[in-house]
Coordinates of C-alpha atoms and ligand atoms in Angstrom, one line a residue:
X1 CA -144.6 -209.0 -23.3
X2 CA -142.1 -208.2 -26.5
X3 CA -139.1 -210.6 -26.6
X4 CA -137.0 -209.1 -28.2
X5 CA -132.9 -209.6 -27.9
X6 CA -131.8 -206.2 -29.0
X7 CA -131.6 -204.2 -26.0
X8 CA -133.1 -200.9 -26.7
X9 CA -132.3 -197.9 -24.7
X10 CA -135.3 -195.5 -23.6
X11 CA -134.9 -192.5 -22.4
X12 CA -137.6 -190.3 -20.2
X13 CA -137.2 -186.6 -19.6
X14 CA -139.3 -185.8 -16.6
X15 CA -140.1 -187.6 -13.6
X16 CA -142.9 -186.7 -11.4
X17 CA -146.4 -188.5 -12.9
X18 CA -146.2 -189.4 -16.1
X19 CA -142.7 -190.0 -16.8
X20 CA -142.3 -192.9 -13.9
X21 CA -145.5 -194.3 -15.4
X22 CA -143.9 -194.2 -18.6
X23 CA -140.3 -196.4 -17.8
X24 CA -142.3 -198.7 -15.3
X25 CA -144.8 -199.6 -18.3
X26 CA -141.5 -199.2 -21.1
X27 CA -139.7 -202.2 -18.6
X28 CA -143.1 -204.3 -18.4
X29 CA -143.5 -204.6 -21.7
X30 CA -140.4 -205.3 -22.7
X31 CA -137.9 -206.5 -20.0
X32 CA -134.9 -205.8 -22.3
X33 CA -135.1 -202.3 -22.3
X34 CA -132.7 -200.7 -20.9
X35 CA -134.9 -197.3 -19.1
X36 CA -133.2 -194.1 -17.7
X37 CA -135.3 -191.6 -16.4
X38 CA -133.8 -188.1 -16.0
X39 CA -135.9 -185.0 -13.4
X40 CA -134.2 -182.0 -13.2
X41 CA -135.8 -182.1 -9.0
X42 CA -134.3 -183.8 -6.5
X43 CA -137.6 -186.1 -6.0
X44 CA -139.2 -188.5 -8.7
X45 CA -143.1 -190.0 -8.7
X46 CA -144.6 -187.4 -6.4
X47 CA -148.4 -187.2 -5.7
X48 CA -148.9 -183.2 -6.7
X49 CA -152.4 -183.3 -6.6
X50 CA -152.6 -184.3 -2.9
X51 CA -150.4 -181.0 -2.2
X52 CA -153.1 -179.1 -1.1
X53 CA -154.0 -181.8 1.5
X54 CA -150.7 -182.2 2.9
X55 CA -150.4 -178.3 3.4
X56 CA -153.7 -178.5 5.5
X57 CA -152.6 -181.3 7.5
X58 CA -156.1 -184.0 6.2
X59 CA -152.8 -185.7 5.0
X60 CA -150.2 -185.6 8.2
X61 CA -146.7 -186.1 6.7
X62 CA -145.6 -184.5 3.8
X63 CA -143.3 -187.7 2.6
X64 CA -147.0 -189.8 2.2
X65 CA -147.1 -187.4 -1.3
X66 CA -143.9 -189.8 -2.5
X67 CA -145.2 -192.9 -4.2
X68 CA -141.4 -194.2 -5.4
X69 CA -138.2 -193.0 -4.1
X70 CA -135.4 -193.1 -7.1
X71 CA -133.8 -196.2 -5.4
X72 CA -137.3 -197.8 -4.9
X73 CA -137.2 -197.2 -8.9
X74 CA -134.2 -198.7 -9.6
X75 CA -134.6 -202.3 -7.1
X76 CA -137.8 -202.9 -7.7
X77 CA -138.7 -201.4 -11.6
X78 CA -135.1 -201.8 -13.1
X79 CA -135.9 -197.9 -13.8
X80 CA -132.3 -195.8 -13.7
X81 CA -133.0 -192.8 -12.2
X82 CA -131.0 -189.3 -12.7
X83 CA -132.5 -186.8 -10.7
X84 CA -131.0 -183.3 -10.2
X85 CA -130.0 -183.8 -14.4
X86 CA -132.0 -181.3 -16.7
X87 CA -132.1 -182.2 -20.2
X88 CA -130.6 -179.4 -22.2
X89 CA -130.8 -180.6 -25.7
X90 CA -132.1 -183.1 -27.7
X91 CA -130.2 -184.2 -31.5
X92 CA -133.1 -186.1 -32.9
X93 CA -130.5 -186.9 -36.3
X94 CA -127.9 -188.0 -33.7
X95 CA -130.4 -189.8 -31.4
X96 CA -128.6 -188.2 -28.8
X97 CA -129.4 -185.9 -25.7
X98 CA -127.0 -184.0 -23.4
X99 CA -128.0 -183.9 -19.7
X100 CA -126.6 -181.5 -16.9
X101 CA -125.7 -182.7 -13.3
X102 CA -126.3 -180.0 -11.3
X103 CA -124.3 -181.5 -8.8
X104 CA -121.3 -181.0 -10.2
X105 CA -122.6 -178.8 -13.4
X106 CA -121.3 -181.3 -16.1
X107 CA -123.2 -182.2 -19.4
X108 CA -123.0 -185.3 -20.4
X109 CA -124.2 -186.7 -23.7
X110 CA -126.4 -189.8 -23.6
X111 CA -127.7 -192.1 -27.0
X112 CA -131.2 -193.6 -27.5
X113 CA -133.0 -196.1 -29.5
X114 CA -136.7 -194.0 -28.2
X115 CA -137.0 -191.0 -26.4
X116 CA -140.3 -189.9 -24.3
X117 CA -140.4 -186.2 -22.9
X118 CA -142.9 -186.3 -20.1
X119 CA -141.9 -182.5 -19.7
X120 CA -144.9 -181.7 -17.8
X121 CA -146.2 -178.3 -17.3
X122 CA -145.1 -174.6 -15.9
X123 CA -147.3 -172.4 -13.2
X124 CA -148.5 -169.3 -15.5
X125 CA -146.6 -166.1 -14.2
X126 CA -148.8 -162.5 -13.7
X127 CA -145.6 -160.6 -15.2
X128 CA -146.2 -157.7 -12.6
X129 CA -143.7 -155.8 -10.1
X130 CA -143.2 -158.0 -6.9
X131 CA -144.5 -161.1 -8.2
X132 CA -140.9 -162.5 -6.6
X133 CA -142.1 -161.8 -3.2
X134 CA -140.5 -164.5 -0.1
X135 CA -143.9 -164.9 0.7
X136 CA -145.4 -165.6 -2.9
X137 CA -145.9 -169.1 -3.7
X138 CA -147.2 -171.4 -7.1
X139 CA -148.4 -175.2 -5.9
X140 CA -146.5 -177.3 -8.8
X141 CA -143.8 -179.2 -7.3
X142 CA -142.4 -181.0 -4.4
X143 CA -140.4 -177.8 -3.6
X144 CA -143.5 -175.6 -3.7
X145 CA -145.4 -177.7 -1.2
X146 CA -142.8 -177.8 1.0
X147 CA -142.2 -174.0 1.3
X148 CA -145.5 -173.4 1.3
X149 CA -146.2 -176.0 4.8
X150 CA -142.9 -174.4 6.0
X151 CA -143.6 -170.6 5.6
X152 CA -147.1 -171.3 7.5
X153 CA -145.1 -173.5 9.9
X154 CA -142.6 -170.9 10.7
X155 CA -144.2 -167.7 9.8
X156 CA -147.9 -168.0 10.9
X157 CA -149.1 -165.9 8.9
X158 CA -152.8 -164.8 9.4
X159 CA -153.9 -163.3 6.1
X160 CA -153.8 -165.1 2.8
X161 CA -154.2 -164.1 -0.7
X162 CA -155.1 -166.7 -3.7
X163 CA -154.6 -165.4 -6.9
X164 CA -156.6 -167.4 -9.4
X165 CA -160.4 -169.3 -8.9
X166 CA -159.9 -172.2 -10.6
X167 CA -159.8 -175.9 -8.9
X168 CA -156.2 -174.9 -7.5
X169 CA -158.2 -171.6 -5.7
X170 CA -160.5 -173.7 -4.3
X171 CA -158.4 -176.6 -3.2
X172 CA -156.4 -174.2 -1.3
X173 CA -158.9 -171.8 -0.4
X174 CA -160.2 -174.9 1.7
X175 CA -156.1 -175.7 3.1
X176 CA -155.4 -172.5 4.3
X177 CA -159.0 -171.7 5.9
X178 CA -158.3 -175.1 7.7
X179 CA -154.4 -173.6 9.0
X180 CA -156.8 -170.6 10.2
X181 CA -156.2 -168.1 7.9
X182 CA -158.3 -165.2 6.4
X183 CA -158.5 -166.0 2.8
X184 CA -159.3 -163.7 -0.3
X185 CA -159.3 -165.2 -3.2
X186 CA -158.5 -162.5 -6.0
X187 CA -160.6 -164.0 -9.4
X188 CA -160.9 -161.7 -12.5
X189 CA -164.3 -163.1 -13.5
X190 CA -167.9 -162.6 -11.8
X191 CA -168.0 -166.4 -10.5
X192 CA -165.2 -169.1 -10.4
X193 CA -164.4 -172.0 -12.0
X194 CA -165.0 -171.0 -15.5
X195 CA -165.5 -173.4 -18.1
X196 CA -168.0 -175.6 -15.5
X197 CA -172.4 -173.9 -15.8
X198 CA -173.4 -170.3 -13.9
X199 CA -175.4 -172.4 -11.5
X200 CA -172.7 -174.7 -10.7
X201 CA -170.7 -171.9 -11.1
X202 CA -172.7 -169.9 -8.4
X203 CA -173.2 -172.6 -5.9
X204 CA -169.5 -172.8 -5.7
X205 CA -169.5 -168.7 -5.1
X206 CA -172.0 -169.8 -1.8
X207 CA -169.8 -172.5 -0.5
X208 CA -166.9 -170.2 -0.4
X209 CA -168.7 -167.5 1.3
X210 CA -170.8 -170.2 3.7
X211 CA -166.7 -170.8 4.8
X212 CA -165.5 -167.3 5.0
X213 CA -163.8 -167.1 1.7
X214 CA -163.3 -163.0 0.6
X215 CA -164.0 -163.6 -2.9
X216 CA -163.1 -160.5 -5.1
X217 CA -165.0 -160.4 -8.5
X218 CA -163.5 -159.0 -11.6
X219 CA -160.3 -158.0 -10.1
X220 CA -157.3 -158.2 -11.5
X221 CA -153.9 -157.8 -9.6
X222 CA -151.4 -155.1 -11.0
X223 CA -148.7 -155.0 -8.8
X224 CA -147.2 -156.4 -5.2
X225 CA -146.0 -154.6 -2.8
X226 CA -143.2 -155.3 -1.1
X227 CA -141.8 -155.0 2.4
X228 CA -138.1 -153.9 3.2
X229 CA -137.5 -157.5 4.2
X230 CA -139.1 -159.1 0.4
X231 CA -142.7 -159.9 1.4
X232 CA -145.7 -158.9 0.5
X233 CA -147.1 -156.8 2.2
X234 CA -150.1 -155.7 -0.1
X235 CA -151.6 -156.9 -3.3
X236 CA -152.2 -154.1 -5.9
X237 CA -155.6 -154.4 -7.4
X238 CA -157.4 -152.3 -10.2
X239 CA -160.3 -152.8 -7.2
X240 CA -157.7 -151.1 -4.4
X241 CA -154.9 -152.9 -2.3
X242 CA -155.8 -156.4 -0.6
X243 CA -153.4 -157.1 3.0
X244 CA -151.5 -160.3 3.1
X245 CA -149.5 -162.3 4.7
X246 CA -148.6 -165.1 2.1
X247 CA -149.7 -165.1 -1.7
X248 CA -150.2 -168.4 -3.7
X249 CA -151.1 -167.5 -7.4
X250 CA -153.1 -170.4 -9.4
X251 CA -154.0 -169.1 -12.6
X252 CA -153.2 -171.7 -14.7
X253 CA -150.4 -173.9 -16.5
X254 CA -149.0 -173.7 -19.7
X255 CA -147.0 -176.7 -21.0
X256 CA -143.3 -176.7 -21.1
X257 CA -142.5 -177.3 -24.4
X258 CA -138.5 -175.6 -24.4
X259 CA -137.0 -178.8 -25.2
X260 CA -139.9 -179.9 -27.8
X261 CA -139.1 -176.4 -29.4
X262 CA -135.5 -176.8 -29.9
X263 CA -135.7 -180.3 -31.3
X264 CA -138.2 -178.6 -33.8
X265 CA -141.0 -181.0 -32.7
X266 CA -144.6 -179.7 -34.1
X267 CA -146.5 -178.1 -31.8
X268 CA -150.8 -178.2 -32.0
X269 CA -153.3 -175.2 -31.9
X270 CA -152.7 -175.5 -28.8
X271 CA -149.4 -174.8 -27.9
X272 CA -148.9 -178.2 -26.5
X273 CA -147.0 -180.9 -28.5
X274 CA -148.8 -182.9 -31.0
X275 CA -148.7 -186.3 -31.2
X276 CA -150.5 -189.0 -33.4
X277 CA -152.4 -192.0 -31.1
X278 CA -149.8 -193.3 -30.6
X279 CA -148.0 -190.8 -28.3
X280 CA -145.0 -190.4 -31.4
X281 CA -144.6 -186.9 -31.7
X282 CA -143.6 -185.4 -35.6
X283 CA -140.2 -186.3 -35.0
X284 CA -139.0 -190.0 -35.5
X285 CA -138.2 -192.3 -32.2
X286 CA -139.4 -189.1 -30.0
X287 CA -142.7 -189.7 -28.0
X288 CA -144.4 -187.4 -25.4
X289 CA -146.7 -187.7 -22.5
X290 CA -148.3 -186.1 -20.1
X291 CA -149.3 -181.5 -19.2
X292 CA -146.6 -181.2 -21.9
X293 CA -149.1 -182.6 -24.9
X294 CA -152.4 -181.9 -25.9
X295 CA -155.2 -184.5 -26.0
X296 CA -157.4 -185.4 -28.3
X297 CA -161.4 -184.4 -26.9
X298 CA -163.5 -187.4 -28.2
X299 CA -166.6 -185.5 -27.9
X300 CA -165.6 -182.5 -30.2
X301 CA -162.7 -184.2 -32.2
X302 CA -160.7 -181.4 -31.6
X303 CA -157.6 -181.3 -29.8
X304 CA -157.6 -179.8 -26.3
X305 CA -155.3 -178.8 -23.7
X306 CA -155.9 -181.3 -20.7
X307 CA -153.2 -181.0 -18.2
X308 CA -154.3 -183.7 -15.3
X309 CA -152.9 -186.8 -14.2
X310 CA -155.7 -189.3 -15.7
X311 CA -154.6 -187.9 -18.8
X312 CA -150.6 -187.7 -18.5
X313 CA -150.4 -191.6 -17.0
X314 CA -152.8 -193.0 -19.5
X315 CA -150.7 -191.2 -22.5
X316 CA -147.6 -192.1 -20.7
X317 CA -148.4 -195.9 -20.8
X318 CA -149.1 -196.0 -24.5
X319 CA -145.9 -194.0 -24.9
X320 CA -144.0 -196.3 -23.0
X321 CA -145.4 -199.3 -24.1
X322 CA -145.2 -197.9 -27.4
X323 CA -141.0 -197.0 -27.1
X324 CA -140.5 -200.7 -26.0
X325 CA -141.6 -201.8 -29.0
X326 CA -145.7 -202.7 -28.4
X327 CA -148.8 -201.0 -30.6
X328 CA -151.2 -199.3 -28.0
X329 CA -153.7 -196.3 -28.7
X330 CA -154.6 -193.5 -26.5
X331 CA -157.8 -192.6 -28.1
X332 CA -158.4 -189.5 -26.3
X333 CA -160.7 -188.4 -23.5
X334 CA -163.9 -187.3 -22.4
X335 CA -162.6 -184.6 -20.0
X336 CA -163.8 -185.9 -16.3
X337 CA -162.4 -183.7 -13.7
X338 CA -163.9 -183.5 -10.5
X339 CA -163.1 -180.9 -7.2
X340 CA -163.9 -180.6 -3.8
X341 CA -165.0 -176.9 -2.7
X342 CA -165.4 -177.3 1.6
X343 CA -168.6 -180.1 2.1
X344 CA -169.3 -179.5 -2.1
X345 CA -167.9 -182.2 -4.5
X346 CA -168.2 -180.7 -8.0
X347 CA -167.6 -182.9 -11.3
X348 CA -167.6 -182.2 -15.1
X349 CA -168.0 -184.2 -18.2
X350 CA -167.7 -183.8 -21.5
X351 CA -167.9 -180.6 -23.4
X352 CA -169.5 -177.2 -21.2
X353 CA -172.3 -175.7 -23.0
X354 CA -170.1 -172.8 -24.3
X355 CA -167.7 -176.0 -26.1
X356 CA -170.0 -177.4 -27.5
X357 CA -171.6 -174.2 -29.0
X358 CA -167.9 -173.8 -30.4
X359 CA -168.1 -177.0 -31.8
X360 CA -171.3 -175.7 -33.6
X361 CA -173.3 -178.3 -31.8
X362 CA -177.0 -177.1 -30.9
X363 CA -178.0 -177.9 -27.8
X364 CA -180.8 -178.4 -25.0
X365 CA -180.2 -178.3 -21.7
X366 CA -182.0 -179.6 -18.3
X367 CA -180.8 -179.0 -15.1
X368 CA -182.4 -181.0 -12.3
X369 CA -181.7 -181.4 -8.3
X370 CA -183.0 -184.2 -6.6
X371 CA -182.2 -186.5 -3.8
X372 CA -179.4 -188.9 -3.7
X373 CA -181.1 -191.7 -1.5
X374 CA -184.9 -191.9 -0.5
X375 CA -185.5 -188.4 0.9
X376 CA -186.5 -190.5 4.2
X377 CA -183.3 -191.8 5.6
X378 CA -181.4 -189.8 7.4
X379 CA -178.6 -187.8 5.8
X380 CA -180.0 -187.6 2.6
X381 CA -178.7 -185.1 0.2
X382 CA -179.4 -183.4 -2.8
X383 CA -177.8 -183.7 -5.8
X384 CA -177.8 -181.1 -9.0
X385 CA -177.4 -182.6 -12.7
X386 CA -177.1 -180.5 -15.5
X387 CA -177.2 -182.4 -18.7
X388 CA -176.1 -180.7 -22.4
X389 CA -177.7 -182.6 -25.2
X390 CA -177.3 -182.6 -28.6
X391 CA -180.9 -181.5 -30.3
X392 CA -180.2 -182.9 -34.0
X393 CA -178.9 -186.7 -32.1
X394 CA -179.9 -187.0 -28.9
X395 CA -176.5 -187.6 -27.9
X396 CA -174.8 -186.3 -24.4
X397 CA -172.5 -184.0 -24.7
X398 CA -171.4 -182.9 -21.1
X399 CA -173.0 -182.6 -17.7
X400 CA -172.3 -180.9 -14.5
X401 CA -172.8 -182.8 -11.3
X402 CA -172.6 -181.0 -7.9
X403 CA -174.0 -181.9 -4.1
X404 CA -172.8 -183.3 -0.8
X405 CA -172.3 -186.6 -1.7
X406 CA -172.5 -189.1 -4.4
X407 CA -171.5 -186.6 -7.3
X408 CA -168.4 -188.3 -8.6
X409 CA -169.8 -192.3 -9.2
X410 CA -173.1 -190.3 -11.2
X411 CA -170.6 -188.0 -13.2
X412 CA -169.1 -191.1 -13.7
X413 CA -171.9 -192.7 -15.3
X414 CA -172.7 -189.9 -17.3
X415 CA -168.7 -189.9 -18.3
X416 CA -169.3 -193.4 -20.0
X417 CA -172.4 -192.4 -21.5
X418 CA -170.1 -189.4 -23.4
X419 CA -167.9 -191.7 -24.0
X420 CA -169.9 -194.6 -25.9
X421 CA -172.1 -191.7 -27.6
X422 CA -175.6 -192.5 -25.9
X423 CA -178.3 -190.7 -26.1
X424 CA -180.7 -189.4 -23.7
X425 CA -183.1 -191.9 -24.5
X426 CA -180.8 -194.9 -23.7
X427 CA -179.7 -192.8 -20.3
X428 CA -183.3 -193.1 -19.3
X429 CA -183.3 -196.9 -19.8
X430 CA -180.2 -197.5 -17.3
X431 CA -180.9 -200.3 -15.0
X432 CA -179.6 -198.4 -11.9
X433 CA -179.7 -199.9 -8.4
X434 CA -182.2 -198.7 -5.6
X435 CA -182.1 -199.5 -2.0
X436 CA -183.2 -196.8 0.5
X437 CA -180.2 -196.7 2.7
X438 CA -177.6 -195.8 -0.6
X439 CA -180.0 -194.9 -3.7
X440 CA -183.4 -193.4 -4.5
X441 CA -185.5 -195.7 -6.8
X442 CA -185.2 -192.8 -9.6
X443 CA -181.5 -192.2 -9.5
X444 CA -181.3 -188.1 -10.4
X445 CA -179.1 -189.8 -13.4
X446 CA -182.9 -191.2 -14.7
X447 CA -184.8 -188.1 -13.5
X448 CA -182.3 -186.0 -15.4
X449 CA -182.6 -187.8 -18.6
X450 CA -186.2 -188.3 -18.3
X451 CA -186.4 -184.4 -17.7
X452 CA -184.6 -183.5 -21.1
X453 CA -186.4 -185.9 -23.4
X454 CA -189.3 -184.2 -22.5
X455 CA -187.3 -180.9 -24.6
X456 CA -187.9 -182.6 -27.7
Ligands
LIG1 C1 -152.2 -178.9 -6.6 C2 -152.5 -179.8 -7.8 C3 -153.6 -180.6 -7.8 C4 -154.0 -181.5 -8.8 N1 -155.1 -182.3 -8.8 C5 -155.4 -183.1 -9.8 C6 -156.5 -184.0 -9.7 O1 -157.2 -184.0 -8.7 N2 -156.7 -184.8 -10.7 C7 -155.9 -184.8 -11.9 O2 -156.2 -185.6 -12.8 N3 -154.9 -184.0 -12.0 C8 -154.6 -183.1 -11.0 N4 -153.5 -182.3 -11.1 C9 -152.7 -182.2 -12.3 C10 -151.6 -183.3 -12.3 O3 -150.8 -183.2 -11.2 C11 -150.8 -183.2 -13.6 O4 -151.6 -183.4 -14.7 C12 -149.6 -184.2 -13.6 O5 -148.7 -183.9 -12.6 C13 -148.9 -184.1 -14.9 O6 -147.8 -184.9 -14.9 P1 -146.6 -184.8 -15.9 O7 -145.6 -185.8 -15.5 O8 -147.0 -184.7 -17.3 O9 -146.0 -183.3 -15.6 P2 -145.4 -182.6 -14.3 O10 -146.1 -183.1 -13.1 O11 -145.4 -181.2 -14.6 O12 -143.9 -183.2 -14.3 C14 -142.9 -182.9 -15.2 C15 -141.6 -183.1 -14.6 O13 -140.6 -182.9 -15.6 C16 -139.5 -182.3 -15.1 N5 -138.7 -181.7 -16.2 C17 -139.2 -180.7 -17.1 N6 -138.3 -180.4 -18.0 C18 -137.2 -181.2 -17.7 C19 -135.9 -181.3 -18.3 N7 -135.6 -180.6 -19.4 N8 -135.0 -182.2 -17.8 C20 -135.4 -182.9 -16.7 N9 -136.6 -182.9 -16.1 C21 -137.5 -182.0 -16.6 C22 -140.0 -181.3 -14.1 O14 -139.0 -181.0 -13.1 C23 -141.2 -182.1 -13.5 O15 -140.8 -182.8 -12.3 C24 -153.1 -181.4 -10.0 C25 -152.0 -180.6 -10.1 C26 -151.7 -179.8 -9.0 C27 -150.5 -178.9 -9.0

């Protein structure tokens, strides 16, 4: 804890995951801070990525998604909360901001001793006719989720379009085929979830057709159209028109970066804002956090755009630790995602074969499916490792993990390994636990690495 009698004032632009996490760590550190966070929404430190869970009921009530309310904040943080303000400009020479309530539409200009943007991230647009459809909805915000529970609530629709097969696809592929409705899924490649391997990639295709998913390859969406009343009625594909009742897009985020732009903060190859380790952005006293800044991929070295919430909180701790006046480093990460497709959890490590062929690594890889307790016991699945290892070190690069069960704690394991730089030969070695009811006596972790080794 810093003890220090100047009272500094923080200020946090942004308030849904990283900012709150941010001003909570800002006040730990140093209880003299004074901390105002300012959301342009009406709601603050909101569980997004339970969204699609709420809107197919596994989670009953919507208000579960709201982890602090602004007042719970304020009495139990000492966090000042401003929602329904949007931060219109930032005078880094001036240290100053000005903020708009849109309650009552006045600006009002606001000094700081360290400012964080936790900005976040925008939904990615199509850009075509009748994209503004009633029924046409992104999953980003509190807002969104609600509409999107309340148009199914009071419309029941039947027919749904997703836009889009990434991990937002599939979560809600799985949310609205659980309301009962007849799901396509619109995706402009041959499989989904690019970036994870083609078999991973292809056992995904057969858990969304084992669950009635339409899935339409290499099609790509030119226009809506739109019914007298605004709604969609059909989407316009270069493969022919696709009925709907309700259309969620989910192609992807880019960071929102309007503010970092106008206060002439540098921006990475990315687009997103660069920052050093600590979380200080190019511009003196500013930090950022969060879908709004890139990350730094330890595996590649090379900066990355990384816009999930393990990233954004642990960037937005060392940013508000950092603004109170402490010295922490975000290294970087790993990249660890992980997404449930119906009955099939799916992880990813590290860097995808096709990365680390950009990174001019060369590679070998081993793909291996065994079982995840002793094939005896009842309810034992299989489990599917693919490892990508570096041929000159040894060293693991990525890995795919996909089964029933037990995926995420062995992607885990594999995500340290990344992390610490070990190679297969150390992998084989792990002490890793067997007893029949829980684990086989070669975990497929030891069967995978075992496998590989044998490649060189
Ligand atoms: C459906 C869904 C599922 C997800 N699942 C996962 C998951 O399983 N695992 C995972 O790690 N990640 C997941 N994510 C990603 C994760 O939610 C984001 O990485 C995280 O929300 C990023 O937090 P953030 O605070 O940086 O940005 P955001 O969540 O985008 O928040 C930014 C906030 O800033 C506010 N703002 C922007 N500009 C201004 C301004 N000028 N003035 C005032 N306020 C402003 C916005 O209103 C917004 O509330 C999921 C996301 C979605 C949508």
């Amino acid at each position: 804890m810093i003890n220090s009698k100047k009272r500094r004032r923080i200020l946090i632009v942004g308030g849904l995951a990283a900012g709150p996490s941010a001003a909570a760590k800002a006040i730990r550190v140093n209880p003299n801070s004074e901390v105002i966070l300012f959301e342009a929404g009406d709601t603050v430190s909101y569980g997004i990525c339970e969204a699609p869970y709420a809107i197919s009921g596994v989670i009953d009530d919507e208000q579960k998604l709201v982890i602090y309310t602004p007042e719970q904040l304020r009495e139990e943080k000492n966090i000042q909360v401003k929602t329904l303000h949007r931060v219109e400009k930032i005078f880094p020479s001036k240290h100053r901001i000005i903020a708009r309530d849109f309650r009552n539409q006045t600006a009002t200009e606001y000094e700081y001793d360290k400012l964080i943007l936790t900005t976040g991230a925008k939904p990615r647009r199509l850009f075509v006719d009748g994209e503004d459809g009633r029924n046409v909805f992104h999953l980003r915000s509190r807002d969104d989720t609600r509409s999107i529970k309340n148009y199914i609530n009071t419309e029941f629709p039947k027919k749904a379009v997703i836009i889009g097969g990434g991990y937002i696809g599939m979560e809600m592929s799985e949310a609205l085929r659980a309301k009962g409705l007849d799901v396509t899924l619109i995706h402009q490649y041959q499989l989904p979830m690019s970036g994870l391997e083609q078999g991973t990639r292809e056992r995904i295709l057969e858990e969304l057709q084992k669950n009635e998913v339409h899935f339409k390859v290499n099609t790509r969406v030119e226009a809506f159209h739109q019914k007298k009343d605004g709604r969609v009625q059909y989407v316009l594909t270069n493969k022919g028109p696709v009925e709907t009742d309700l259309v969620i897009i989910s192609i992807g985020v880019e960071p929102n970066i309007e503010l970092a732009k106008q206060a002439k903060l540098r921006l990475g190859s990315t687009g997103a804002i660069a920052t050093n380790e600590q979380q200080l952005t190019s511009v003196d006293d500013v930090y950022a956090a969060g879908d709004c800044c890139e990350v730094k991929n330890i595996v590649s070295g090379k900066p990355m755009y990384l816009p999930f919430a393990t990233y954004a909180s642990r960037a937005a701790w060392v940013a508000g630790e950092n603004a109170a006046g402490g010295r922490a480093v975000f290294h970087g990460a790993i990249r660890a995602v992980a997404v449930k497709v119906f009955g099939l959890e799916v992880a990813h490590v590290g860097l995808s074969s096709a990365e680390a062929k950009d990174a001019r690594f060369q590679m070998v890889t081993e793909t291996i499916t065994a079982h995840e307790k002793i094939s005896s016991m009842p309810g034992s699945e299989k489990i599917t490792i693919t490892l990508i290892v570096d041929k000159r070190s040894k060293r693991l690069l990525g890995a795919n993990v996909y089964g029933r069960t037990g995926v995420v704690l062995r992607a885990n394991t594999l995500g340290v390994a990344i992390q610490h730089k070990l190679t297969i030969d150390d992998i084989a070695r792990f002490d890793l636990i067997y007893t029949p009811p829980v684990a086989p006596l070669w975990d497929p972790i030891l069967i995978a690495a075992n496998r590989a080794k044998k490649k060189f």
